[in-house]
Amino acid sequence: PAPLSWAYALVSSRCFALSGGDTFGFVPFLDMCQHSAAPSANFTSDERGIVLRTLRPVAAGEEVTISYGGDYSSRRTFEQYGFVLSEGCAADATLLEEAVAAAA
């Protein structure tokens, strides 16, 4: 990719929306959390900082996961985070239905 596109992807894939979504920031400890549709934790932010809280008991050695957002298509997930969910997502089904309808 072009240097600017690469730099944008590098930054945007590591940023988190904070304070209601109008501010973005690098949060190294959140960057270590993987995505899950059924996450073990969630984070909140306010003017004081960022808090990561578990949603259920987490065993020692178990990975702490958060949801990166559930309404992205696989294309958007790949563009934003560099991976796609192996099981796909509802947005993919909608895109496929639209493509099939357009081809008919």
PDB file of C-alpha atoms in Angstrom:
ATOM      1  CA  PRO A   1       0.000   0.000   0.000  1.00  0.00           C
ATOM      2  CA  ALA A   2       0.921   3.633  -0.339  1.00  0.00           C
ATOM      3  CA  PRO A   3       2.749   5.054   2.707  1.00  0.00           C
ATOM      4  CA  LEU A   4      -0.177   7.266   3.751  1.00  0.00           C
ATOM      5  CA  SER A   5      -2.687   4.412   3.489  1.00  0.00           C
ATOM      6  CA  TRP A   6      -0.377   2.144   5.468  1.00  0.00           C
ATOM      7  CA  ALA A   7       0.124   4.777   8.184  1.00  0.00           C
ATOM      8  CA  TYR A   8      -3.625   5.447   8.433  1.00  0.00           C
ATOM      9  CA  ALA A   9      -4.350   1.708   8.734  1.00  0.00           C
ATOM     10  CA  LEU A  10      -1.676   1.329  11.397  1.00  0.00           C
ATOM     11  CA  VAL A  11      -3.123   4.146  13.496  1.00  0.00           C
ATOM     12  CA  SER A  12      -6.831   3.424  12.995  1.00  0.00           C
ATOM     13  CA  SER A  13      -6.446  -0.278  13.794  1.00  0.00           C
ATOM     14  CA  ARG A  14      -5.016   0.608  17.218  1.00  0.00           C
ATOM     15  CA  CYS A  15      -7.372   3.441  18.243  1.00  0.00           C
ATOM     16  CA  PHE A  16     -10.390   3.156  20.486  1.00  0.00           C
ATOM     17  CA  ALA A  17     -13.412   5.463  20.545  1.00  0.00           C
ATOM     18  CA  LEU A  18     -13.537   7.240  23.889  1.00  0.00           C
ATOM     19  CA  SER A  19     -15.936   9.599  25.689  1.00  0.00           C
ATOM     20  CA  GLY A  20     -19.020   8.886  23.625  1.00  0.00           C
ATOM     21  CA  GLY A  21     -17.211   8.307  20.334  1.00  0.00           C
ATOM     22  CA  ASP A  22     -16.073  11.854  19.567  1.00  0.00           C
ATOM     23  CA  THR A  23     -12.495  11.244  20.763  1.00  0.00           C
ATOM     24  CA  PHE A  24     -10.048   8.500  19.823  1.00  0.00           C
ATOM     25  CA  GLY A  25      -6.992   7.350  21.692  1.00  0.00           C
ATOM     26  CA  PHE A  26      -4.258   4.760  21.902  1.00  0.00           C
ATOM     27  CA  VAL A  27      -4.866   2.477  24.872  1.00  0.00           C
ATOM     28  CA  PRO A  28      -2.059  -0.103  25.051  1.00  0.00           C
ATOM     29  CA  PHE A  29      -3.706  -2.421  27.598  1.00  0.00           C
ATOM     30  CA  LEU A  30      -6.930  -2.547  25.528  1.00  0.00           C
ATOM     31  CA  ASP A  31      -4.888  -3.273  22.421  1.00  0.00           C
ATOM     32  CA  MET A  32      -3.939  -6.594  24.032  1.00  0.00           C
ATOM     33  CA  CYS A  33      -7.620  -7.663  24.232  1.00  0.00           C
ATOM     34  CA  GLN A  34      -8.836  -9.805  21.359  1.00  0.00           C
ATOM     35  CA  HIS A  35     -12.290  -9.538  19.778  1.00  0.00           C
ATOM     36  CA  SER A  36     -15.121 -11.829  20.777  1.00  0.00           C
ATOM     37  CA  ALA A  37     -18.829 -11.788  19.957  1.00  0.00           C
ATOM     38  CA  ALA A  38     -19.291 -12.964  23.574  1.00  0.00           C
ATOM     39  CA  PRO A  39     -16.627 -10.873  25.339  1.00  0.00           C
ATOM     40  CA  SER A  40     -15.386 -11.475  28.850  1.00  0.00           C
ATOM     41  CA  ALA A  41     -14.898  -7.735  29.503  1.00  0.00           C
ATOM     42  CA  ASN A  42     -15.967  -4.260  28.461  1.00  0.00           C
ATOM     43  CA  PHE A  43     -14.354  -0.861  28.777  1.00  0.00           C
ATOM     44  CA  THR A  44     -15.700   2.573  29.557  1.00  0.00           C
ATOM     45  CA  SER A  45     -14.098   5.990  29.485  1.00  0.00           C
ATOM     46  CA  ASP A  46     -14.715   9.400  30.892  1.00  0.00           C
ATOM     47  CA  GLU A  47     -12.675  12.526  31.639  1.00  0.00           C
ATOM     48  CA  ARG A  48     -10.767  10.626  34.340  1.00  0.00           C
ATOM     49  CA  GLY A  49      -9.561   7.765  32.156  1.00  0.00           C
ATOM     50  CA  ILE A  50     -10.387   4.279  30.964  1.00  0.00           C
ATOM     51  CA  VAL A  51     -11.694   1.338  32.968  1.00  0.00           C
ATOM     52  CA  LEU A  52     -11.688  -2.302  31.845  1.00  0.00           C
ATOM     53  CA  ARG A  53     -14.181  -4.462  33.774  1.00  0.00           C
ATOM     54  CA  THR A  54     -14.950  -8.141  33.441  1.00  0.00           C
ATOM     55  CA  LEU A  55     -18.484  -9.154  32.526  1.00  0.00           C
ATOM     56  CA  ARG A  56     -18.095 -12.582  34.107  1.00  0.00           C
ATOM     57  CA  PRO A  57     -15.507 -14.425  36.176  1.00  0.00           C
ATOM     58  CA  VAL A  58     -12.265 -14.891  34.208  1.00  0.00           C
ATOM     59  CA  ALA A  59     -10.008 -17.813  35.092  1.00  0.00           C
ATOM     60  CA  ALA A  60      -6.269 -17.366  35.619  1.00  0.00           C
ATOM     61  CA  GLY A  61      -4.575 -17.643  32.226  1.00  0.00           C
ATOM     62  CA  GLU A  62      -7.817 -17.102  30.283  1.00  0.00           C
ATOM     63  CA  GLU A  63      -7.691 -14.466  27.571  1.00  0.00           C
ATOM     64  CA  VAL A  64      -9.571 -11.238  28.300  1.00  0.00           C
ATOM     65  CA  THR A  65     -11.718 -10.323  25.298  1.00  0.00           C
ATOM     66  CA  ILE A  66     -13.781  -7.301  24.283  1.00  0.00           C
ATOM     67  CA  SER A  67     -16.169  -6.678  21.407  1.00  0.00           C
ATOM     68  CA  TYR A  68     -14.747  -4.538  18.621  1.00  0.00           C
ATOM     69  CA  GLY A  69     -18.301  -3.922  17.426  1.00  0.00           C
ATOM     70  CA  GLY A  70     -20.923  -6.290  16.120  1.00  0.00           C
ATOM     71  CA  ASP A  71     -22.295  -4.485  13.103  1.00  0.00           C
ATOM     72  CA  TYR A  72     -19.253  -4.493  10.785  1.00  0.00           C
ATOM     73  CA  SER A  73     -19.086  -6.518   7.583  1.00  0.00           C
ATOM     74  CA  SER A  74     -16.101  -8.811   7.125  1.00  0.00           C
ATOM     75  CA  ARG A  75     -14.670  -6.284   4.673  1.00  0.00           C
ATOM     76  CA  ARG A  76     -14.919  -3.462   7.213  1.00  0.00           C
ATOM     77  CA  THR A  77     -13.493  -5.659   9.986  1.00  0.00           C
ATOM     78  CA  PHE A  78     -10.543  -6.559   7.761  1.00  0.00           C
ATOM     79  CA  GLU A  79      -9.967  -2.939   6.731  1.00  0.00           C
ATOM     80  CA  GLN A  80     -10.248  -1.670  10.308  1.00  0.00           C
ATOM     81  CA  TYR A  81      -8.601  -4.446  12.327  1.00  0.00           C
ATOM     82  CA  GLY A  82      -6.772  -6.721   9.872  1.00  0.00           C
ATOM     83  CA  PHE A  83      -8.805  -9.898  10.412  1.00  0.00           C
ATOM     84  CA  VAL A  84     -12.155 -11.431   9.531  1.00  0.00           C
ATOM     85  CA  LEU A  85     -14.331 -13.626  11.708  1.00  0.00           C
ATOM     86  CA  SER A  86     -14.207 -17.247  10.576  1.00  0.00           C
ATOM     87  CA  GLU A  87     -17.972 -17.558  11.089  1.00  0.00           C
ATOM     88  CA  GLY A  88     -18.756 -14.380   9.119  1.00  0.00           C
ATOM     89  CA  CYS A  89     -21.384 -11.920  10.309  1.00  0.00           C
ATOM     90  CA  ALA A  90     -24.945 -10.755   9.634  1.00  0.00           C
ATOM     91  CA  ALA A  91     -23.723  -7.833   7.521  1.00  0.00           C
ATOM     92  CA  ASP A  92     -22.079 -10.332   5.134  1.00  0.00           C
ATOM     93  CA  ALA A  93     -25.410 -12.076   4.595  1.00  0.00           C
ATOM     94  CA  THR A  94     -27.023  -8.741   3.703  1.00  0.00           C
ATOM     95  CA  LEU A  95     -24.233  -7.914   1.234  1.00  0.00           C
ATOM     96  CA  LEU A  96     -24.568 -11.372  -0.351  1.00  0.00           C
ATOM     97  CA  GLU A  97     -28.349 -11.031  -0.690  1.00  0.00           C
ATOM     98  CA  GLU A  98     -27.921  -7.619  -2.332  1.00  0.00           C
ATOM     99  CA  ALA A  99     -25.296  -8.981  -4.740  1.00  0.00           C
ATOM    100  CA  VAL A 100     -27.507 -11.950  -5.696  1.00  0.00           C
ATOM    101  CA  ALA A 101     -30.511  -9.662  -6.218  1.00  0.00           C
ATOM    102  CA  ALA A 102     -28.460  -7.274  -8.364  1.00  0.00           C
ATOM    103  CA  ALA A 103     -27.179 -10.176 -10.502  1.00  0.00           C
ATOM    104  CA  ALA A 104     -30.675 -11.573 -11.116  1.00  0.00           C
TER     105      ALA A 104
END
